[in-house]
GROMACS .gro file of C-alpha atoms in nm:
model
  373
    1MET     CA    1   9.921  11.663  11.356
    2ARG     CA    2  10.135  11.624  11.045
    3ILE     CA    3  10.139  11.264  10.924
    4THR     CA    4  10.338  11.135  10.629
    5VAL     CA    5  10.220  10.830  10.436
    6LEU     CA    6  10.520  10.681  10.261
    7GLY     CA    7  10.403  10.493   9.953
    8ALA     CA    8  10.116  10.578   9.719
    9GLY     CA    9  10.019  10.228   9.612
   10ALA     CA   10   9.693  10.052   9.700
   11MET     CA   11   9.762  10.041  10.073
   12GLY     CA   12   9.913  10.388  10.098
   13GLY     CA   13   9.614  10.526   9.909
   14SER     CA   14   9.371  10.356  10.146
   15VAL     CA   15   9.559  10.476  10.456
   16ALA     CA   16   9.559  10.833  10.323
   17ARG     CA   17   9.184  10.831  10.263
   18LEU     CA   18   9.114  10.687  10.608
   19LEU     CA   19   9.337  10.946  10.777
   20THR     CA   20   9.135  11.228  10.621
   21ARG     CA   21   8.837  11.112  10.826
   22HIS     CA   22   9.009  11.310  11.104
   23ASP     CA   23   9.018  11.688  11.067
   24GLU     CA   24   9.324  11.722  11.290
   25VAL     CA   25   9.541  11.526  11.043
   26ASP     CA   26   9.763  11.732  10.813
   27LEU     CA   27   9.828  11.470  10.544
   28ARG     CA   28  10.142  11.438  10.335
   29VAL     CA   29  10.190  11.158  10.081
   30VAL     CA   30  10.539  11.073   9.955
   31ASP     CA   31  10.617  10.831   9.674
   32ALA     CA   32  10.897  10.768   9.426
   33ASP     CA   33  10.640  10.866   9.161
   34ARG     CA   34  10.523  11.218   9.247
   35ASP     CA   35  10.227  11.190   9.007
   36ARG     CA   36  10.107  10.880   9.189
   37ALA     CA   37  10.131  11.067   9.519
   38ARG     CA   38   9.930  11.353   9.370
   39ALA     CA   39   9.662  11.109   9.256
   40VAL     CA   40   9.632  10.970   9.611
   41VAL     CA   41   9.598  11.320   9.757
   42ALA     CA   42   9.333  11.405   9.498
   43ALA     CA   43   9.138  11.090   9.591
   44ALA     CA   44   9.175  11.171   9.962
   45GLY     CA   45   9.039  11.519   9.906
   46ARG     CA   46   9.314  11.710  10.083
   47GLY     CA   47   9.684  11.699  10.172
   48THR     CA   48  10.015  11.756   9.998
   49ALA     CA   49  10.210  11.528   9.763
   50ASP     CA   50  10.586  11.493   9.727
   51GLY     CA   51  10.834  11.273   9.544
   52LEU     CA   52  11.125  11.108   9.717
   53PRO     CA   53  11.444  11.311   9.754
   54ALA     CA   54  11.712  11.254   9.490
   55GLY     CA   55  11.889  11.010   9.723
   56GLY     CA   56  11.579  10.795   9.772
   57LEU     CA   57  11.468  10.688  10.119
   58GLU     CA   58  11.644  10.956  10.320
   59PRO     CA   59  11.546  11.149  10.635
   60ALA     CA   60  11.433  11.440  10.415
   61ALA     CA   61  11.139  11.224  10.300
   62MET     CA   62  10.993  11.240  10.653
   63GLU     CA   63  11.138  11.547  10.826
   64GLY     CA   64  10.886  11.777  10.989
   65SER     CA   65  10.631  11.498  11.043
   66ASP     CA   66  10.482  11.394  11.375
   67ALA     CA   67  10.474  11.033  11.253
   68VAL     CA   68  10.517  10.827  10.936
   69ALA     CA   69  10.306  10.535  10.812
   70VAL     CA   70  10.524  10.320  10.585
   71CYS     CA   71  10.325  10.147  10.310
   72VAL     CA   72  10.602  10.034  10.073
   73PRO     CA   73  10.718   9.681   9.978
   74TYR     CA   74  10.839   9.520  10.299
   75ARG     CA   75  11.190   9.470  10.160
   76LEU     CA   76  11.236   9.848  10.198
   77ASN     CA   77  11.134   9.856  10.564
   78LEU     CA   78  11.489   9.873  10.704
   79ASP     CA   79  11.577  10.163  10.476
   80ALA     CA   80  11.257  10.340  10.577
   81MET     CA   81  11.330  10.279  10.946
   82ARG     CA   82  11.678  10.428  10.918
   83ALA     CA   83  11.536  10.731  10.739
   84ALA     CA   84  11.278  10.779  11.016
   85LEU     CA   85  11.549  10.740  11.280
   86GLY     CA   86  11.764  11.002  11.105
   87ALA     CA   87  11.468  11.240  11.091
   88GLY     CA   88  11.364  11.168  11.450
   89VAL     CA   89  11.012  11.075  11.332
   90PRO     CA   90  10.796  10.804  11.498
   91TYR     CA   91  10.757  10.507  11.263
   92VAL     CA   92  10.503  10.234  11.186
   93ASP     CA   93  10.485   9.986  10.896
   94LEU     CA   94  10.266   9.704  10.767
   95GLY     CA   95  10.501   9.416  10.850
   96GLY     CA   96  10.806   9.229  10.731
   97LEU     CA   97  10.717   8.861  10.676
   98TYR     CA   98  10.909   8.729  10.981
   99HIS     CA   99  11.271   8.760  10.868
  100MET     CA  100  11.258   9.134  10.799
  101THR     CA  101  11.074   9.184  11.128
  102ARG     CA  102  11.350   9.004  11.316
  103ARG     CA  103  11.610   9.230  11.153
  104GLN     CA  104  11.408   9.540  11.233
  105LEU     CA  105  11.384   9.447  11.601
  106GLU     CA  106  11.764   9.470  11.619
  107LEU     CA  107  11.734   9.849  11.583
  108ASP     CA  108  11.562   9.877  11.922
  109GLY     CA  109  11.871  10.014  12.100
  110GLU     CA  110  11.926  10.284  11.839
  111PHE     CA  111  11.564  10.400  11.853
  112ARG     CA  112  11.564  10.402  12.234
  113GLY     CA  113  11.887  10.598  12.239
  114ALA     CA  114  11.740  10.855  12.000
  115GLY     CA  115  11.410  10.873  12.190
  116VAL     CA  116  11.212  10.766  11.881
  117PRO     CA  117  10.928  10.507  11.887
  118ALA     CA  118  10.864  10.249  11.615
  119ILE     CA  119  10.592   9.983  11.580
  120LEU     CA  120  10.644   9.691  11.343
  121GLY     CA  121  10.364   9.529  11.146
  122VAL     CA  122  10.034   9.706  11.208
  123GLY     CA  123   9.790   9.584  10.946
  124ALA     CA  124   9.516   9.328  10.996
  125CYS     CA  125   9.769   9.047  11.022
  126PRO     CA  126  10.023   9.111  11.149
  127GLY     CA  127   9.892   9.392  11.363
  128LEU     CA  128   9.536   9.346  11.481
  129SER     CA  129   9.606   8.971  11.507
  130ASN     CA  130   9.889   9.044  11.755
  131VAL     CA  131   9.672   9.281  11.959
  132MET     CA  132   9.390   9.026  11.967
  133ALA     CA  133   9.634   8.762  12.094
  134ARG     CA  134   9.735   8.999  12.374
  135LEU     CA  135   9.365   9.050  12.453
  136ALA     CA  136   9.327   8.671  12.476
  137ALA     CA  137   9.615   8.660  12.725
  138SER     CA  138   9.436   8.920  12.939
  139ARG     CA  139   9.108   8.725  12.931
  140LEU     CA  140   9.265   8.388  13.018
  141ASP     CA  141   9.476   8.300  13.323
  142SER     CA  142   9.718   8.110  13.098
  143VAL     CA  143   9.755   8.061  12.724
  144GLU     CA  144   9.878   7.739  12.566
  145SER     CA  145   9.820   7.809  12.197
  146VAL     CA  146   9.723   8.085  11.954
  147ASP     CA  147   9.598   8.001  11.606
  148ILE     CA  148   9.546   8.286  11.359
  149VAL     CA  149   9.343   8.227  11.042
  150ASP     CA  150   9.262   8.493  10.782
  151GLY     CA  151   9.019   8.441  10.497
  152SER     CA  152   8.867   8.663  10.231
  153VAL     CA  153   8.646   8.640   9.925
  154ASP     CA  154   8.503   8.872   9.663
  155PRO     CA  155   8.182   8.779   9.478
  156ASP     CA  156   8.340   8.925   9.164
  157TRP     CA  157   8.627   8.671   9.173
  158THR     CA  158   8.536   8.412   8.910
  159GLY     CA  159   8.884   8.271   8.863
  160PHE     CA  160   9.241   8.377   8.928
  161ALA     CA  161   9.277   8.716   9.102
  162VAL     CA  162   9.536   8.922   9.288
  163PRO     CA  163   9.366   9.017   9.618
  164TYR     CA  164   9.662   9.218   9.752
  165SER     CA  165  10.032   9.277   9.677
  166ALA     CA  166  10.141   9.012   9.426
  167GLU     CA  167  10.500   9.039   9.557
  168THR     CA  168  10.384   8.958   9.910
  169ILE     CA  169  10.165   8.667   9.803
  170LEU     CA  170  10.450   8.518   9.599
  171ASP     CA  171  10.684   8.538   9.900
  172GLU     CA  172  10.420   8.398  10.135
  173LEU     CA  173  10.362   8.095   9.914
  174ASP     CA  174  10.724   8.046   9.804
  175MET     CA  175  10.939   8.102  10.113
  176PRO     CA  176  10.932   7.841  10.394
  177ALA     CA  177  10.680   7.928  10.664
  178MET     CA  178  10.761   7.950  11.035
  179VAL     CA  179  10.558   7.792  11.315
  180TYR     CA  180  10.611   7.780  11.690
  181GLU     CA  181  10.509   7.440  11.827
  182ASP     CA  182  10.589   7.270  12.156
  183GLY     CA  183  10.796   7.574  12.249
  184THR     CA  184  11.019   7.549  11.941
  185LEU     CA  185  11.048   7.761  11.627
  186ARG     CA  186  11.078   7.560  11.307
  187GLU     CA  187  11.050   7.595  10.933
  188VAL     CA  188  10.775   7.416  10.743
  189PRO     CA  189  10.703   7.414  10.369
  190ALA     CA  190  10.496   7.704  10.240
  191GLY     CA  191  10.139   7.594  10.184
  192SER     CA  192  10.163   7.299  10.425
  193GLY     CA  193   9.957   7.244  10.741
  194ALA     CA  194   9.629   7.258  10.549
  195ILE     CA  195   9.310   7.257  10.756
  196GLU     CA  196   8.945   7.298  10.662
  197TYR     CA  197   8.809   7.610  10.826
  198GLU     CA  198   8.458   7.752  10.851
  199PHE     CA  199   8.416   8.129  10.836
  200PRO     CA  200   8.081   8.307  10.840
  201GLU     CA  201   7.928   8.387  10.503
  202PRO     CA  202   8.015   8.516  10.250
  203VAL     CA  203   8.361   8.360  10.299
  204GLY     CA  204   8.229   8.025  10.420
  205HIS     CA  205   8.425   7.700  10.405
  206MET     CA  206   8.790   7.741  10.301
  207GLU     CA  207   9.120   7.557  10.312
  208ALA     CA  208   9.377   7.745  10.523
  209VAL     CA  209   9.753   7.686  10.491
  210TYR     CA  210  10.077   7.798  10.654
  211THR     CA  211  10.255   8.093  10.497
  212LEU     CA  212  10.545   8.305  10.619
  213HIS     CA  213  10.421   8.575  10.857
  214SER     CA  214  10.545   8.815  11.123
  215GLU     CA  215  10.324   8.714  11.418
  216ILE     CA  216  10.551   8.414  11.477
  217ALA     CA  217  10.849   8.650  11.516
  218THR     CA  218  10.713   8.820  11.829
  219LEU     CA  219  10.414   8.649  11.995
  220PRO     CA  220  10.610   8.355  12.145
  221ALA     CA  221  10.816   8.604  12.347
  222SER     CA  222  10.522   8.833  12.425
  223ILE     CA  223  10.290   8.577  12.586
  224PRO     CA  224  10.451   8.398  12.884
  225GLY     CA  225  10.416   8.019  12.889
  226ILE     CA  226  10.272   7.983  12.540
  227HIS     CA  227  10.354   7.655  12.362
  228ASP     CA  228  10.213   7.702  12.010
  229VAL     CA  229  10.165   7.996  11.770
  230ARG     CA  230  10.045   7.928  11.415
  231TRP     CA  231   9.931   8.147  11.126
  232ARG     CA  232   9.730   8.032  10.825
  233LEU     CA  233   9.597   8.201  10.514
  234ALA     CA  234   9.272   8.110  10.337
  235LEU     CA  235   9.200   8.229   9.984
  236PRO     CA  236   8.978   8.084   9.709
  237PRO     CA  237   9.136   7.774   9.551
  238GLU     CA  238   9.159   7.946   9.211
  239VAL     CA  239   9.377   8.217   9.369
  240ILE     CA  240   9.600   7.989   9.577
  241GLY     CA  241   9.626   7.736   9.295
  242GLY     CA  242   9.713   8.003   9.040
  243PHE     CA  243   9.996   8.145   9.249
  244ARG     CA  244  10.127   7.796   9.327
  245LEU     CA  245  10.140   7.717   8.955
  246LEU     CA  246  10.330   8.039   8.883
  247ILE     CA  247  10.582   7.950   9.155
  248GLU     CA  248  10.620   7.591   9.030
  249LEU     CA  249  10.691   7.722   8.680
  250GLY     CA  250  10.980   7.925   8.820
  251LEU     CA  251  10.817   8.260   8.750
  252ALA     CA  252  10.872   8.377   9.110
  253SER     CA  253  11.251   8.340   9.072
  254ARG     CA  254  11.478   8.643   9.104
  255ASP     CA  255  11.757   8.469   8.909
  256PRO     CA  256  11.798   8.612   8.556
  257VAL     CA  257  11.730   8.375   8.266
  258PRO     CA  258  11.853   8.417   7.906
  259THR     CA  259  11.595   8.494   7.638
  260SER     CA  260  11.609   8.606   7.275
  261ALA     CA  261  11.568   8.964   7.405
  262GLY     CA  262  11.848   8.927   7.659
  263GLU     CA  263  11.850   8.831   8.026
  264VAL     CA  264  11.527   8.888   8.219
  265VAL     CA  265  11.429   8.835   8.582
  266PRO     CA  266  11.114   8.615   8.589
  267ARG     CA  267  10.982   8.779   8.910
  268GLU     CA  268  11.002   9.127   8.757
  269VAL     CA  269  10.821   9.021   8.440
  270LEU     CA  270  10.555   8.838   8.639
  271ALA     CA  271  10.497   9.137   8.870
  272ALA     CA  272  10.457   9.366   8.569
  273VAL     CA  273  10.211   9.130   8.399
  274LEU     CA  274  10.006   9.078   8.716
  275GLY     CA  275   9.994   9.453   8.763
  276ARG     CA  276   9.820   9.484   8.427
  277LEU     CA  277   9.538   9.242   8.509
  278PRO     CA  278   9.199   9.414   8.474
  279ARG     CA  279   9.013   9.493   8.794
  280ALA     CA  280   8.646   9.413   8.839
  281GLU     CA  281   8.408   9.690   8.737
  282GLY     CA  282   8.194   9.865   8.997
  283PRO     CA  283   8.239   9.909   9.373
  284GLU     CA  284   8.468   9.692   9.584
  285ARG     CA  285   8.269   9.406   9.738
  286ASP     CA  286   8.526   9.182   9.906
  287VAL     CA  287   8.483   9.076  10.269
  288GLU     CA  288   8.760   8.954  10.497
  289PHE     CA  289   8.756   8.773  10.832
  290LEU     CA  290   9.042   8.749  11.078
  291ASP     CA  291   9.007   8.485  11.352
  292VAL     CA  292   9.236   8.459  11.653
  293VAL     CA  293   9.169   8.144  11.856
  294ALA     CA  294   9.352   8.093  12.186
  295THR     CA  295   9.330   7.795  12.419
  296GLY     CA  296   9.436   7.788  12.781
  297ALA     CA  297   9.279   7.801  13.124
  298ARG     CA  298   9.062   8.032  13.330
  299ASN     CA  299   8.965   7.980  13.694
  300GLY     CA  300   9.133   7.640  13.686
  301GLU     CA  301   8.923   7.513  13.392
  302PRO     CA  302   9.007   7.470  13.023
  303ALA     CA  303   8.906   7.781  12.827
  304ARG     CA  304   8.893   7.899  12.468
  305PHE     CA  305   8.906   8.256  12.337
  306LEU     CA  306   8.774   8.357  11.994
  307GLY     CA  307   8.841   8.704  11.858
  308ARG     CA  308   8.682   8.753  11.517
  309SER     CA  309   8.721   9.070  11.308
  310ARG     CA  310   8.508   9.140  11.001
  311PHE     CA  311   8.621   9.393  10.739
  312GLU     CA  312   8.371   9.519  10.482
  313PRO     CA  313   8.387   9.773  10.196
  314GLN     CA  314   8.392  10.136  10.310
  315PRO     CA  315   8.220  10.453  10.182
  316GLU     CA  316   8.552  10.585  10.048
  317GLY     CA  317   8.552  10.305   9.789
  318ILE     CA  318   8.797  10.091   9.989
  319GLY     CA  319   8.737   9.716   9.972
  320GLY     CA  320   8.711   9.497  10.281
  321GLY     CA  321   9.061   9.350  10.247
  322ALA     CA  322   9.227   9.687  10.190
  323PHE     CA  323   9.028   9.836  10.479
  324GLY     CA  324   9.139   9.555  10.712
  325THR     CA  325   9.504   9.618  10.628
  326SER     CA  326   9.494   9.997  10.628
  327ILE     CA  327   9.271  10.095  10.921
  328PRO     CA  328   9.499   9.951  11.196
  329ILE     CA  329   9.803  10.145  11.071
  330ALA     CA  330   9.589  10.457  11.024
  331VAL     CA  331   9.495  10.440  11.393
  332ALA     CA  332   9.846  10.348  11.511
  333VAL     CA  333  10.016  10.634  11.326
  334ARG     CA  334   9.782  10.882  11.496
  335TRP     CA  335   9.866  10.729  11.834
  336LEU     CA  336  10.235  10.774  11.752
  337ALA     CA  337  10.180  11.136  11.652
  338GLU     CA  338  10.000  11.194  11.982
  339GLY     CA  339  10.302  11.066  12.175
  340ARG     CA  340  10.124  10.756  12.312
  341VAL     CA  341  10.407  10.511  12.233
  342PRO     CA  342  10.741  10.499  12.421
  343ALA     CA  343  11.080  10.512  12.249
  344GLY     CA  344  11.219  10.190  12.104
  345VAL     CA  345  11.116   9.928  11.847
  346HIS     CA  346  10.802   9.741  11.948
  347PRO     CA  347  10.573   9.468  11.816
  348PRO     CA  348  10.210   9.583  11.813
  349GLU     CA  349  10.104   9.364  12.106
  350ALA     CA  350  10.354   9.541  12.332
  351VAL     CA  351  10.228   9.899  12.294
  352LEU     CA  352   9.875   9.903  12.149
  353ALA     CA  353   9.639   9.861  12.446
  354PRO     CA  354   9.385   9.602  12.324
  355GLU     CA  355   9.062   9.742  12.468
  356GLU     CA  356   9.132  10.098  12.350
  357PHE     CA  357   9.268   9.991  12.012
  358LEU     CA  358   8.972   9.766  11.932
  359ALA     CA  359   8.726  10.033  12.049
  360GLU     CA  360   8.880  10.284  11.809
  361LEU     CA  361   8.879  10.034  11.523
  362GLU     CA  362   8.513   9.963  11.594
  363ARG     CA  363   8.435  10.334  11.568
  364GLU     CA  364   8.611  10.331  11.229
  365GLY     CA  365   8.393  10.046  11.099
  366VAL     CA  366   8.553   9.715  11.199
  367ARG     CA  367   8.303   9.461  11.334
  368PHE     CA  368   8.408   9.234  11.621
  369ASP     CA  369   8.280   8.913  11.777
  370ILE     CA  370   8.478   8.831  12.092
  371ARG     CA  371   8.396   8.535  12.315
  372THR     CA  372   8.558   8.339  12.595
  373GLU     CA  373   8.420   7.990  12.657
   0.00000   0.00000   0.00000
């Protein structure tokens, strides 16, 4: 099967390396920077590398593929979807932070009409979190609430760090979050809704807060009768506090400001500076947990479902957090290439059968603890 990975950044690189675990995958990596794509292919050990066509995100970037895994900044997701539609190539991405996801869902009719499948948001969260919520709905007779909490830590973090895409973290902590409570969608301030949460070691006790996320865009409609859906992020206080300070200083703004060197966009300068931060020496050691907690009823009695996923560093040199984000899309894009997903635009919980999906992730190295009480 010929699979294209669009984007040769940290996530695209991890997805490419995980796909080469499977001999049947004919890997192609496409990036605006052809040299970066070549570096990813070299690290993966096989495959071909290409730059984007002269026109950018066009169908030619994906033509001839059995499926495409889109690992680019989420603001480009609509452009990537339209390119996949034009090429007639099954599509999956890592998510769109709620508002982009809602816009992407509007393309469902066009994809159905063209006979092309697309899955939106298949990382750890969104992605595995959605599938775990669907599993909870199958284990309980009714579901009242779903709370999703993700936490990670790296023993090498001794202060401020950038655990994943700085652009995404800035948006998560700057843009108002969405929650679904008492059957109603509403905006809440980013970083509000703080709770103290206990993960297993090495993550341990962490504060978890609301940030903007895509699960809220689809789960309320996917699980009949549900009243509450909430997502929270937990990172070390030095990381959360550092990003909050940058936002409060106005450095996340996209509005140009005058300087002695001319007008500059604070967000662009900040992204460039953060991209130059030194990485810790030695192997990746971060560990991430994803908890999905659902409450409801089973056999006429109150019941609680806990689905816990643990992501640890992998032999390919992929850290736990990167592995958690990249392994779900690496599995989903192979399912797409195999023709296992119907035409149309789908959230992950609608088309990724929970038992089979989790079993495949477990074979790839994800550790699960699933209980119903």
